[in-house]
């Protein structure tokens, strides 16, 4: 079955022969004050979505990786991750049924651990297929002619961020400088003013379609009715 229809599967440390608990005195334990030296290190992640959080304890286990060479080699990497015990908010409504994969900047994230162990360079890339199945690569350096945009890292709140210096809608350019966060845990783009108003107004003034009436079930301001034309037994959307 495809990834989109795969059933939820639960990780149970006691059923894994390679699982190890992460002690509170570990350098990776960020909540040492909330446990004794003989218990497993706890974790708690609180997300922007309304009342969405995950808490439990940290474990260490094996991640199996394959190289992308002509003759693939397989290796086993010890990584740390959170084994959730209590979930709230969106996690109770089938969001992330098989868990969340850590791709953050902190040293406990999977890419950082792999880099610290000398298994990969400290980078990753993701690609999603039309069938809902994708692939993630660690240590991807990109092609030699690939352009790059530097990341701005705020050490007090580690995030993937870039500085936007301009926005173009159609042929209209707006000069502005604003910092934007790339969040690997969300599928939506959130914009603050003045960027939001500039983009939405500029798009609305150029789109050739009727704006859809407000609908409380759809949390988006700019939706459009697209007319369908029947041509040679195929439907085409008029944008």
Short mmCIF file of C-alpha atoms in Angstrom, two decimals:
data_model
loop_
_atom_site.label_atom_id
_atom_site.label_comp_id
_atom_site.label_asym_id
_atom_site.label_seq_id
_atom_site.Cartn_x
_atom_site.Cartn_y
_atom_site.Cartn_z
CA UNK A 1 0.00 0.00 0.00
CA UNK A 2 1.08 3.60 -0.48
CA UNK A 3 2.39 5.80 2.32
CA UNK A 4 -0.87 7.72 2.32
CA UNK A 5 -2.89 4.61 3.17
CA UNK A 6 -0.37 2.78 5.34
CA UNK A 7 -1.79 1.78 8.74
CA UNK A 8 -0.47 3.33 11.91
CA UNK A 9 2.31 1.32 13.53
CA UNK A 10 3.53 1.77 17.07
CA UNK A 11 7.10 1.66 18.27
CA UNK A 12 7.45 -0.35 21.50
CA UNK A 13 10.98 -0.15 22.95
CA UNK A 14 10.63 -3.41 24.89
CA UNK A 15 10.05 -5.27 21.62
CA UNK A 16 13.24 -3.93 20.02
CA UNK A 17 16.43 -5.85 20.75
CA UNK A 18 18.52 -2.75 19.94
CA UNK A 19 16.55 -0.20 21.96
CA UNK A 20 18.23 1.65 24.84
CA UNK A 21 16.83 4.27 27.18
CA UNK A 22 18.56 7.67 27.30
CA UNK A 23 19.62 8.47 30.88
CA UNK A 24 19.09 11.83 32.48
CA UNK A 25 22.83 12.52 32.67
CA UNK A 26 23.14 12.30 28.88
CA UNK A 27 24.34 15.42 27.08
CA UNK A 28 21.24 15.07 24.89
CA UNK A 29 18.82 15.31 27.82
CA UNK A 30 17.31 18.78 27.90
CA UNK A 31 14.95 18.12 30.84
CA UNK A 32 17.43 16.83 33.43
CA UNK A 33 15.74 18.80 36.20
CA UNK A 34 12.54 16.83 35.69
CA UNK A 35 13.99 13.38 36.34
CA UNK A 36 16.34 11.49 38.62
CA UNK A 37 19.70 10.10 37.52
CA UNK A 38 18.30 6.57 37.39
CA UNK A 39 15.27 7.21 35.16
CA UNK A 40 14.92 7.76 31.43
CA UNK A 41 15.19 11.30 30.11
CA UNK A 42 11.76 12.85 29.45
CA UNK A 43 10.85 15.13 26.56
CA UNK A 44 7.97 17.46 25.74
CA UNK A 45 7.31 19.26 22.46
CA UNK A 46 4.66 21.96 22.19
CA UNK A 47 3.60 23.06 18.69
CA UNK A 48 2.02 26.20 17.26
CA UNK A 49 -1.21 24.39 16.37
CA UNK A 50 -3.90 24.80 19.02
CA UNK A 51 -3.08 22.70 22.12
CA UNK A 52 -0.93 20.28 20.14
CA UNK A 53 1.88 18.61 22.04
CA UNK A 54 3.76 15.35 22.46
CA UNK A 55 5.51 14.10 25.59
CA UNK A 56 7.21 10.92 26.70
CA UNK A 57 10.82 9.76 27.07
CA UNK A 58 13.91 9.57 24.88
CA UNK A 59 15.21 6.30 23.51
CA UNK A 60 18.15 5.28 21.34
CA UNK A 61 17.80 2.75 18.54
CA UNK A 62 19.16 1.83 15.13
CA UNK A 63 18.33 3.66 11.90
CA UNK A 64 19.12 1.65 8.76
CA UNK A 65 20.48 3.71 5.86
CA UNK A 66 21.46 2.91 2.28
CA UNK A 67 23.92 4.85 0.13
CA UNK A 68 22.80 6.11 -3.28
CA UNK A 69 25.86 4.76 -5.10
CA UNK A 70 25.78 2.42 -8.08
CA UNK A 71 26.50 -0.39 -5.63
CA UNK A 72 24.55 0.61 -2.49
CA UNK A 73 26.09 0.00 0.90
CA UNK A 74 24.02 -0.38 4.03
CA UNK A 75 24.90 0.98 7.44
CA UNK A 76 23.35 1.09 10.89
CA UNK A 77 23.26 4.41 12.73
CA UNK A 78 22.44 4.86 16.41
CA UNK A 79 20.00 7.76 16.73
CA UNK A 80 17.87 9.23 19.52
CA UNK A 81 14.21 10.07 19.32
CA UNK A 82 11.19 10.59 21.53
CA UNK A 83 8.87 7.72 22.36
CA UNK A 84 5.52 9.42 22.87
CA UNK A 85 3.25 8.54 25.77
CA UNK A 86 0.86 11.50 25.90
CA UNK A 87 -0.39 13.33 22.80
CA UNK A 88 -2.76 16.32 22.65
CA UNK A 89 -4.46 18.49 20.03
CA UNK A 90 -4.01 17.56 16.38
CA UNK A 91 -2.24 14.31 17.30
CA UNK A 92 -5.59 13.01 18.54
CA UNK A 93 -7.19 13.70 15.14
CA UNK A 94 -4.97 11.36 13.07
CA UNK A 95 -2.23 13.93 12.47
CA UNK A 96 1.19 12.26 12.16
CA UNK A 97 -0.16 8.74 12.86
CA UNK A 98 3.30 7.19 12.69
CA UNK A 99 5.06 9.99 14.53
CA UNK A 100 7.25 12.97 13.62
CA UNK A 101 10.74 12.72 12.17
CA UNK A 102 13.20 15.13 13.76
CA UNK A 103 14.91 17.41 11.24
CA UNK A 104 15.64 20.39 13.47
CA UNK A 105 18.84 22.35 14.01
CA UNK A 106 19.47 21.15 17.58
CA UNK A 107 22.12 18.49 18.17
CA UNK A 108 19.47 15.87 19.05
CA UNK A 109 17.90 15.96 15.59
CA UNK A 110 18.56 13.06 13.22
CA UNK A 111 20.67 15.01 10.64
CA UNK A 112 22.79 16.49 13.45
CA UNK A 113 23.39 13.10 15.07
CA UNK A 114 24.41 11.55 11.75
CA UNK A 115 26.83 14.43 11.14
CA UNK A 116 28.31 14.17 14.64
CA UNK A 117 29.00 10.48 14.07
CA UNK A 118 30.77 11.30 10.80
CA UNK A 119 28.26 9.28 8.76
CA UNK A 120 27.01 12.17 6.60
CA UNK A 121 27.54 15.87 6.11
CA UNK A 122 25.12 18.04 8.08
CA UNK A 123 22.45 18.38 5.39
CA UNK A 124 19.33 16.69 4.10
CA UNK A 125 16.89 16.94 1.20
CA UNK A 126 13.34 15.69 0.70
CA UNK A 127 11.38 14.82 -2.43
CA UNK A 128 7.72 13.80 -2.55
CA UNK A 129 6.21 11.76 -5.38
CA UNK A 130 2.75 12.13 -6.89
CA UNK A 131 1.76 8.76 -5.44
CA UNK A 132 2.30 9.99 -1.90
CA UNK A 133 5.59 8.15 -1.51
CA UNK A 134 8.77 10.19 -1.13
CA UNK A 135 12.41 9.92 -0.21
CA UNK A 136 14.75 11.68 2.17
CA UNK A 137 18.50 11.90 1.63
CA UNK A 138 21.09 12.78 4.27
CA UNK A 139 24.39 14.43 3.41
CA UNK A 140 23.20 15.60 -0.02
CA UNK A 141 25.62 18.23 -1.35
CA UNK A 142 23.59 19.05 -4.46
CA UNK A 143 24.90 19.51 -8.00
CA UNK A 144 27.90 21.70 -8.80
CA UNK A 145 25.73 24.26 -10.63
CA UNK A 146 23.11 24.44 -7.89
CA UNK A 147 22.37 27.89 -6.50
CA UNK A 148 22.36 28.35 -2.73
CA UNK A 149 20.60 30.59 -0.24
CA UNK A 150 22.36 30.95 3.13
CA UNK A 151 20.47 30.06 6.30
CA UNK A 152 20.33 32.45 9.25
CA UNK A 153 20.58 30.47 12.49
CA UNK A 154 19.30 32.07 15.70
CA UNK A 155 21.13 30.21 18.46
CA UNK A 156 18.56 31.24 21.11
CA UNK A 157 15.75 29.64 19.10
CA UNK A 158 17.34 27.32 16.50
CA UNK A 159 15.30 27.36 13.29
CA UNK A 160 15.90 27.18 9.54
CA UNK A 161 15.49 30.79 8.42
CA UNK A 162 16.34 32.93 5.41
CA UNK A 163 16.22 36.66 4.76
CA UNK A 164 13.84 37.69 1.98
CA UNK A 165 14.97 40.84 0.18
CA UNK A 166 12.14 41.21 -2.33
CA UNK A 167 8.83 39.79 -3.53
CA UNK A 168 7.63 39.63 -7.14
CA UNK A 169 3.97 39.13 -8.07
CA UNK A 170 3.65 38.99 -11.85
CA UNK A 171 5.93 41.78 -13.02
CA UNK A 172 5.56 43.90 -9.90
CA UNK A 173 8.46 44.00 -7.44
CA UNK A 174 8.24 44.96 -3.78
CA UNK A 175 11.51 45.74 -1.99
CA UNK A 176 11.45 44.61 1.62
CA UNK A 177 13.63 42.70 4.05
CA UNK A 178 12.04 40.13 6.33
CA UNK A 179 13.21 36.94 8.03
CA UNK A 180 11.24 33.79 7.22
CA UNK A 181 11.32 30.40 8.91
CA UNK A 182 11.32 27.14 6.96
CA UNK A 183 9.30 24.78 9.15
CA UNK A 184 9.64 21.09 8.24
CA UNK A 185 6.64 20.32 10.44
CA UNK A 186 3.92 22.24 8.59
CA UNK A 187 2.45 22.13 5.10
CA UNK A 188 1.18 25.74 4.98
CA UNK A 189 2.88 29.06 4.35
CA UNK A 190 2.10 31.83 6.83
CA UNK A 191 2.88 35.43 5.92
CA UNK A 192 2.72 38.57 8.06
CA UNK A 193 2.07 42.08 6.78
CA UNK A 194 3.18 43.89 4.73
CA UNK A 195 4.17 40.80 2.71
CA UNK A 196 0.79 39.08 3.07
CA UNK A 197 -1.26 42.05 1.85
CA UNK A 198 1.13 42.75 -1.01
CA UNK A 199 1.05 39.18 -2.30
CA UNK A 200 -2.69 38.61 -1.90
CA UNK A 201 -3.68 41.98 -3.35
CA UNK A 202 -1.25 41.60 -6.21
CA UNK A 203 -2.46 38.09 -7.01
CA UNK A 204 -6.14 39.01 -6.72
CA UNK A 205 -5.74 41.96 -9.09
CA UNK A 206 -4.22 39.71 -11.76
CA UNK A 207 -6.15 36.44 -11.45
CA UNK A 208 -8.84 35.86 -14.06
CA UNK A 209 -11.46 34.15 -11.89
CA UNK A 210 -14.27 35.01 -9.51
CA UNK A 211 -13.35 35.03 -5.84
CA UNK A 212 -15.17 32.35 -3.85
CA UNK A 213 -17.54 33.56 -1.14
CA UNK A 214 -16.33 33.29 2.44
CA UNK A 215 -16.80 29.82 3.91
CA UNK A 216 -16.30 29.08 7.61
CA UNK A 217 -15.22 25.53 6.71
CA UNK A 218 -12.29 26.81 4.63
CA UNK A 219 -9.74 28.87 6.59
CA UNK A 220 -8.40 30.70 3.53
CA UNK A 221 -9.31 34.21 2.38
CA UNK A 222 -8.41 33.88 -1.29
CA UNK A 223 -10.20 30.98 -2.99
CA UNK A 224 -11.58 31.12 -6.51
CA UNK A 225 -14.32 29.47 -8.55
CA UNK A 226 -12.76 27.75 -11.55
CA UNK A 227 -14.99 27.24 -14.59
CA UNK A 228 -14.74 23.90 -16.39
CA UNK A 229 -14.89 23.50 -20.15
CA UNK A 230 -15.66 20.20 -21.89
CA UNK A 231 -13.33 19.86 -24.87
CA UNK A 232 -12.68 16.65 -26.86
CA UNK A 233 -13.84 14.45 -23.99
CA UNK A 234 -11.50 16.10 -21.46
CA UNK A 235 -12.05 18.68 -18.75
CA UNK A 236 -9.80 21.72 -18.60
CA UNK A 237 -9.66 24.27 -15.81
CA UNK A 238 -9.74 27.88 -16.90
CA UNK A 239 -7.23 29.72 -14.74
#
